[in-house]
mmCIF file of C-alpha atoms in Angstrom:
data_model
loop_
_atom_site.group_PDB
_atom_site.id
_atom_site.type_symbol
_atom_site.label_atom_id
_atom_site.label_comp_id
_atom_site.label_asym_id
_atom_site.label_seq_id
_atom_site.Cartn_x
_atom_site.Cartn_y
_atom_site.Cartn_z
ATOM 1 C CA MET A 1 -8.086 19.466 -17.906
ATOM 2 C CA ILE A 2 -7.351 16.584 -15.530
ATOM 3 C CA SER A 3 -10.410 14.681 -14.290
ATOM 4 C CA GLU A 4 -11.133 14.233 -10.592
ATOM 5 C CA LYS A 5 -10.417 10.496 -10.812
ATOM 6 C CA ARG A 6 -6.974 11.159 -12.279
ATOM 7 C CA VAL A 7 -6.233 13.649 -9.486
ATOM 8 C CA VAL A 8 -7.157 10.952 -6.950
ATOM 9 C CA LEU A 9 -4.788 8.502 -8.672
ATOM 10 C CA LEU A 10 -1.981 11.069 -8.590
ATOM 11 C CA LEU A 11 -2.685 11.747 -4.917
ATOM 12 C CA ILE A 12 -2.533 8.020 -4.107
ATOM 13 C CA PHE A 13 0.819 7.802 -5.890
ATOM 14 C CA LEU A 14 2.185 10.846 -4.029
ATOM 15 C CA ILE A 15 1.056 9.489 -0.656
ATOM 16 C CA CYS A 16 2.688 6.112 -1.398
ATOM 17 C CA THR A 17 5.982 7.732 -2.407
ATOM 18 C CA THR A 18 5.906 9.944 0.692
ATOM 19 C CA VAL A 19 5.283 6.965 2.977
ATOM 20 C CA ILE A 20 8.069 4.938 1.323
ATOM 21 C CA GLY A 21 10.412 7.933 1.503
ATOM 22 C CA TYR A 22 9.663 8.403 5.194
ATOM 23 C CA ALA A 23 10.220 4.693 5.831
ATOM 24 C CA LEU A 24 13.650 5.005 4.209
ATOM 25 C CA TYR A 25 14.358 8.084 6.331
ATOM 26 C CA LEU A 26 13.482 6.146 9.495
ATOM 27 C CA GLN A 27 15.683 3.274 8.364
ATOM 28 C CA LEU A 28 18.727 5.137 7.051
ATOM 29 C CA VAL A 29 18.795 8.215 9.309
ATOM 30 C CA ILE A 30 17.059 7.130 12.532
ATOM 31 C CA ASN A 31 18.429 3.543 12.192
ATOM 32 C CA LEU A 32 15.150 1.659 12.567
ATOM 33 C CA LEU A 33 15.599 -1.743 10.965
ATOM 34 C CA PRO A 34 12.602 -2.934 8.918
ATOM 35 C CA CYS A 35 11.095 -6.292 9.809
ATOM 36 C CA PRO A 36 9.651 -8.767 7.264
ATOM 37 C CA LEU A 37 6.146 -7.339 7.681
ATOM 38 C CA CYS A 38 7.492 -3.804 7.165
ATOM 39 C CA ILE A 39 9.117 -4.916 3.904
ATOM 40 C CA ALA A 40 5.934 -6.687 2.791
ATOM 41 C CA GLN A 41 3.994 -3.468 3.472
ATOM 42 C CA ARG A 42 6.592 -1.498 1.483
ATOM 43 C CA ILE A 43 6.004 -3.836 -1.429
ATOM 44 C CA ALA A 44 2.254 -3.243 -1.097
ATOM 45 C CA TYR A 45 2.848 0.535 -1.098
ATOM 46 C CA TRP A 46 4.991 0.149 -4.234
ATOM 47 C CA LEU A 47 2.294 -1.900 -5.954
ATOM 48 C CA VAL A 48 -0.483 0.540 -5.039
ATOM 49 C CA GLY A 49 1.581 3.585 -6.001
ATOM 50 C CA LEU A 50 2.908 2.214 -9.282
ATOM 51 C CA THR A 51 -0.537 0.999 -10.343
ATOM 52 C CA ALA A 52 -1.991 4.418 -9.515
ATOM 53 C CA ILE A 53 0.665 6.313 -11.505
ATOM 54 C CA PHE A 54 0.338 3.933 -14.463
ATOM 55 C CA ALA A 55 -3.432 4.476 -14.408
ATOM 56 C CA PHE A 56 -2.877 8.243 -14.178
ATOM 57 C CA ILE A 57 -0.522 8.237 -17.167
ATOM 58 C CA HIS A 58 -2.531 5.740 -19.231
ATOM 59 C CA ASN A 59 -5.884 7.452 -18.496
ATOM 60 C CA PRO A 60 -7.837 4.303 -19.388
ATOM 61 C CA LYS A 61 -11.489 4.073 -20.301
ATOM 62 C CA GLY A 62 -14.037 1.309 -19.750
ATOM 63 C CA LEU A 63 -12.796 -2.106 -18.725
ATOM 64 C CA SER A 64 -9.140 -1.027 -18.521
ATOM 65 C CA ARG A 65 -10.049 1.583 -15.912
ATOM 66 C CA GLN A 66 -11.878 -1.041 -13.863
ATOM 67 C CA ILE A 67 -8.865 -3.350 -14.081
ATOM 68 C CA TYR A 68 -6.576 -0.624 -12.719
ATOM 69 C CA TYR A 69 -9.002 0.187 -9.905
ATOM 70 C CA GLY A 70 -9.382 -3.531 -9.182
ATOM 71 C CA PHE A 71 -5.622 -3.958 -8.844
ATOM 72 C CA ILE A 72 -5.325 -0.917 -6.571
ATOM 73 C CA THR A 73 -8.164 -2.324 -4.451
ATOM 74 C CA ALA A 74 -6.526 -5.773 -4.247
ATOM 75 C CA PHE A 75 -3.078 -4.371 -3.397
ATOM 76 C CA SER A 76 -4.611 -2.037 -0.793
ATOM 77 C CA LEU A 77 -6.489 -4.941 0.774
ATOM 78 C CA SER A 78 -3.274 -6.989 0.891
ATOM 79 C CA GLY A 79 -1.407 -4.124 2.538
ATOM 80 C CA LEU A 80 -4.245 -3.634 5.012
ATOM 81 C CA VAL A 81 -4.172 -7.309 6.022
ATOM 82 C CA LEU A 82 -0.378 -7.158 6.473
ATOM 83 C CA ALA A 83 -0.598 -3.966 8.533
ATOM 84 C CA LEU A 84 -3.387 -5.379 10.720
ATOM 85 C CA HIS A 85 -1.352 -8.538 11.332
ATOM 86 C CA HIS A 86 1.702 -6.436 12.181
ATOM 87 C CA SER A 87 -0.363 -4.302 14.581
ATOM 88 C CA TRP A 88 -1.647 -7.481 16.224
ATOM 89 C CA ILE A 89 1.914 -8.774 16.706
ATOM 90 C CA ILE A 90 2.909 -5.493 18.345
ATOM 91 C CA ARG A 91 -0.156 -5.592 20.601
ATOM 92 C CA TYR A 92 0.413 -9.238 21.588
ATOM 93 C CA PRO A 93 4.192 -9.797 21.336
ATOM 94 C CA GLU A 94 4.014 -12.924 23.503
ATOM 95 C CA ALA A 95 2.234 -14.684 20.614
ATOM 96 C CA PHE A 96 5.183 -13.968 18.330
ATOM 97 C CA GLN A 97 8.289 -16.142 18.216
ATOM 98 C CA CYS A 98 11.598 -14.350 17.892
ATOM 99 C CA GLY A 99 14.321 -15.475 15.540
ATOM 100 C CA ILE A 100 14.694 -15.649 11.799
ATOM 101 C CA SER A 101 11.283 -16.367 10.357
ATOM 102 C CA ALA A 102 10.352 -18.045 7.108
ATOM 103 C CA GLU A 103 9.011 -14.688 5.877
ATOM 104 C CA GLU A 104 12.360 -13.015 6.523
ATOM 105 C CA GLU A 105 14.257 -15.762 4.702
ATOM 106 C CA PHE A 106 11.824 -15.593 1.777
ATOM 107 C CA LEU A 107 11.925 -11.794 1.455
ATOM 108 C CA ASN A 108 15.720 -11.616 1.788
ATOM 109 C CA ALA A 109 16.087 -14.321 -0.885
ATOM 110 C CA LEU A 110 14.117 -12.270 -3.454
ATOM 111 C CA SER A 111 16.197 -10.702 -6.188
ATOM 112 C CA ILE A 112 14.865 -7.229 -5.335
ATOM 113 C CA ALA A 113 16.351 -7.594 -1.825
ATOM 114 C CA ASN A 114 19.753 -8.211 -3.411
ATOM 115 C CA TRP A 115 19.243 -5.492 -6.004
ATOM 116 C CA TRP A 116 18.120 -2.802 -3.534
ATOM 117 C CA PRO A 117 18.871 -4.067 -0.001
ATOM 118 C CA SER A 118 18.218 -0.759 1.774
ATOM 119 C CA MET A 119 14.644 -0.870 0.460
ATOM 120 C CA PHE A 120 13.741 -4.562 0.521
ATOM 121 C CA GLU A 121 15.992 -6.391 2.993
ATOM 122 C CA ALA A 122 14.317 -7.399 6.273
ATOM 123 C CA ASN A 123 16.495 -7.289 9.394
ATOM 124 C CA GLY A 124 14.272 -6.036 12.209
ATOM 125 C CA ASP A 125 12.008 -7.560 14.825
ATOM 126 C CA CYS A 126 8.275 -7.347 14.050
ATOM 127 C CA ALA A 127 7.278 -6.950 17.715
ATOM 128 C CA ASP A 128 9.757 -4.142 18.420
ATOM 129 C CA VAL A 129 8.290 -0.633 18.736
ATOM 130 C CA LYS A 130 10.806 2.208 18.576
ATOM 131 C CA TRP A 131 8.707 4.888 16.867
ATOM 132 C CA GLU A 132 5.260 6.344 17.516
ATOM 133 C CA LEU A 133 3.360 9.408 16.351
ATOM 134 C CA MET A 134 0.246 10.442 18.286
ATOM 135 C CA SER A 135 0.404 7.084 20.118
ATOM 136 C CA LEU A 136 0.199 5.160 16.831
ATOM 137 C CA THR A 137 2.925 2.807 15.643
ATOM 138 C CA ILE A 138 4.132 2.496 12.064
ATOM 139 C CA PRO A 139 1.789 -0.444 11.304
ATOM 140 C CA ASN A 140 -1.127 1.511 12.820
ATOM 141 C CA TRP A 141 -0.429 4.339 10.381
ATOM 142 C CA SER A 142 -0.210 1.800 7.558
ATOM 143 C CA VAL A 143 -3.639 0.476 8.538
ATOM 144 C CA ILE A 144 -5.017 4.006 8.169
ATOM 145 C CA PHE A 145 -3.343 4.628 4.792
ATOM 146 C CA PHE A 146 -4.236 1.244 3.303
ATOM 147 C CA LEU A 147 -7.815 1.579 4.542
ATOM 148 C CA LEU A 148 -8.063 5.002 2.858
ATOM 149 C CA PHE A 149 -6.620 3.560 -0.363
ATOM 150 C CA LEU A 150 -9.013 0.609 -0.175
ATOM 151 C CA ILE A 151 -12.097 2.755 0.368
ATOM 152 C CA THR A 152 -11.068 5.214 -2.345
ATOM 153 C CA SER A 153 -10.193 2.573 -4.935
ATOM 154 C CA ALA A 154 -13.315 0.525 -4.190
ATOM 155 C CA TYR A 155 -15.393 3.672 -4.592
ATOM 156 C CA LEU A 156 -13.686 4.453 -7.904
ATOM 157 C CA LEU A 157 -14.156 0.851 -9.046
ATOM 158 C CA PHE A 158 -17.853 0.705 -8.247
ATOM 159 C CA ALA A 159 -18.537 4.279 -9.355
ATOM 160 C CA SER A 160 -17.039 3.516 -12.772
ATOM 161 C CA ARG A 161 -19.111 0.310 -12.968
ATOM 162 C CA ASN A 162 -22.295 2.195 -12.085
ATOM 163 C CA GLN A 163 -21.461 4.903 -14.600
ATOM 164 C CA LYS A 164 -21.048 2.242 -17.281
ATOM 165 C CA LEU A 165 -24.369 0.637 -16.285
ATOM 166 C CA ASN A 166 -26.148 3.994 -16.334
ATOM 167 C CA LYS A 167 -24.839 4.718 -19.844
ATOM 168 C CA SER A 168 -26.049 1.338 -21.095
ATOM 169 C CA ASP A 169 -29.471 1.977 -19.500
ATOM 170 C CA ILE A 170 -29.716 5.255 -21.394
ATOM 171 C CA ARG A 171 -28.934 3.533 -24.705
ATOM 172 C CA ILE A 172 -31.621 0.893 -24.151
ATOM 173 C CA ARG A 173 -34.356 3.444 -23.562
#
């Protein structure tokens, strides 16, 4: 039987793959070009999703479990910060300078951008909004997803720590 924590990890992985798949759909079918912040958020989704599926497959115990949850928490926090920054740029486009940015040059110079350009090459404008769902932009949706991942992974991290502490308290008594 699969534990509840493993089901949560599988769900995180499935949500990440769905979000990445939809981003590719928007790019390749609807022709929305990803900006550097979109690509950075994709990388964060990859990191969260891959860590979650590795943790699901590995089914770690003790410290290893906490390490996995810690990485998911850190990657989720990174994605959240990127998505919040992207949302801010969309809200205040006058504060953003157009043109090729250092982030775009850096991301496009990475070997993964050359290896899989449709996934990791940045060509769009960060302040451009061409898609909304329920009045929320793509970065707004990313804020929601990364916040959910962050809360869930932090809960799993601290719940596993407390469980470990409770077991050691029982042994002492």
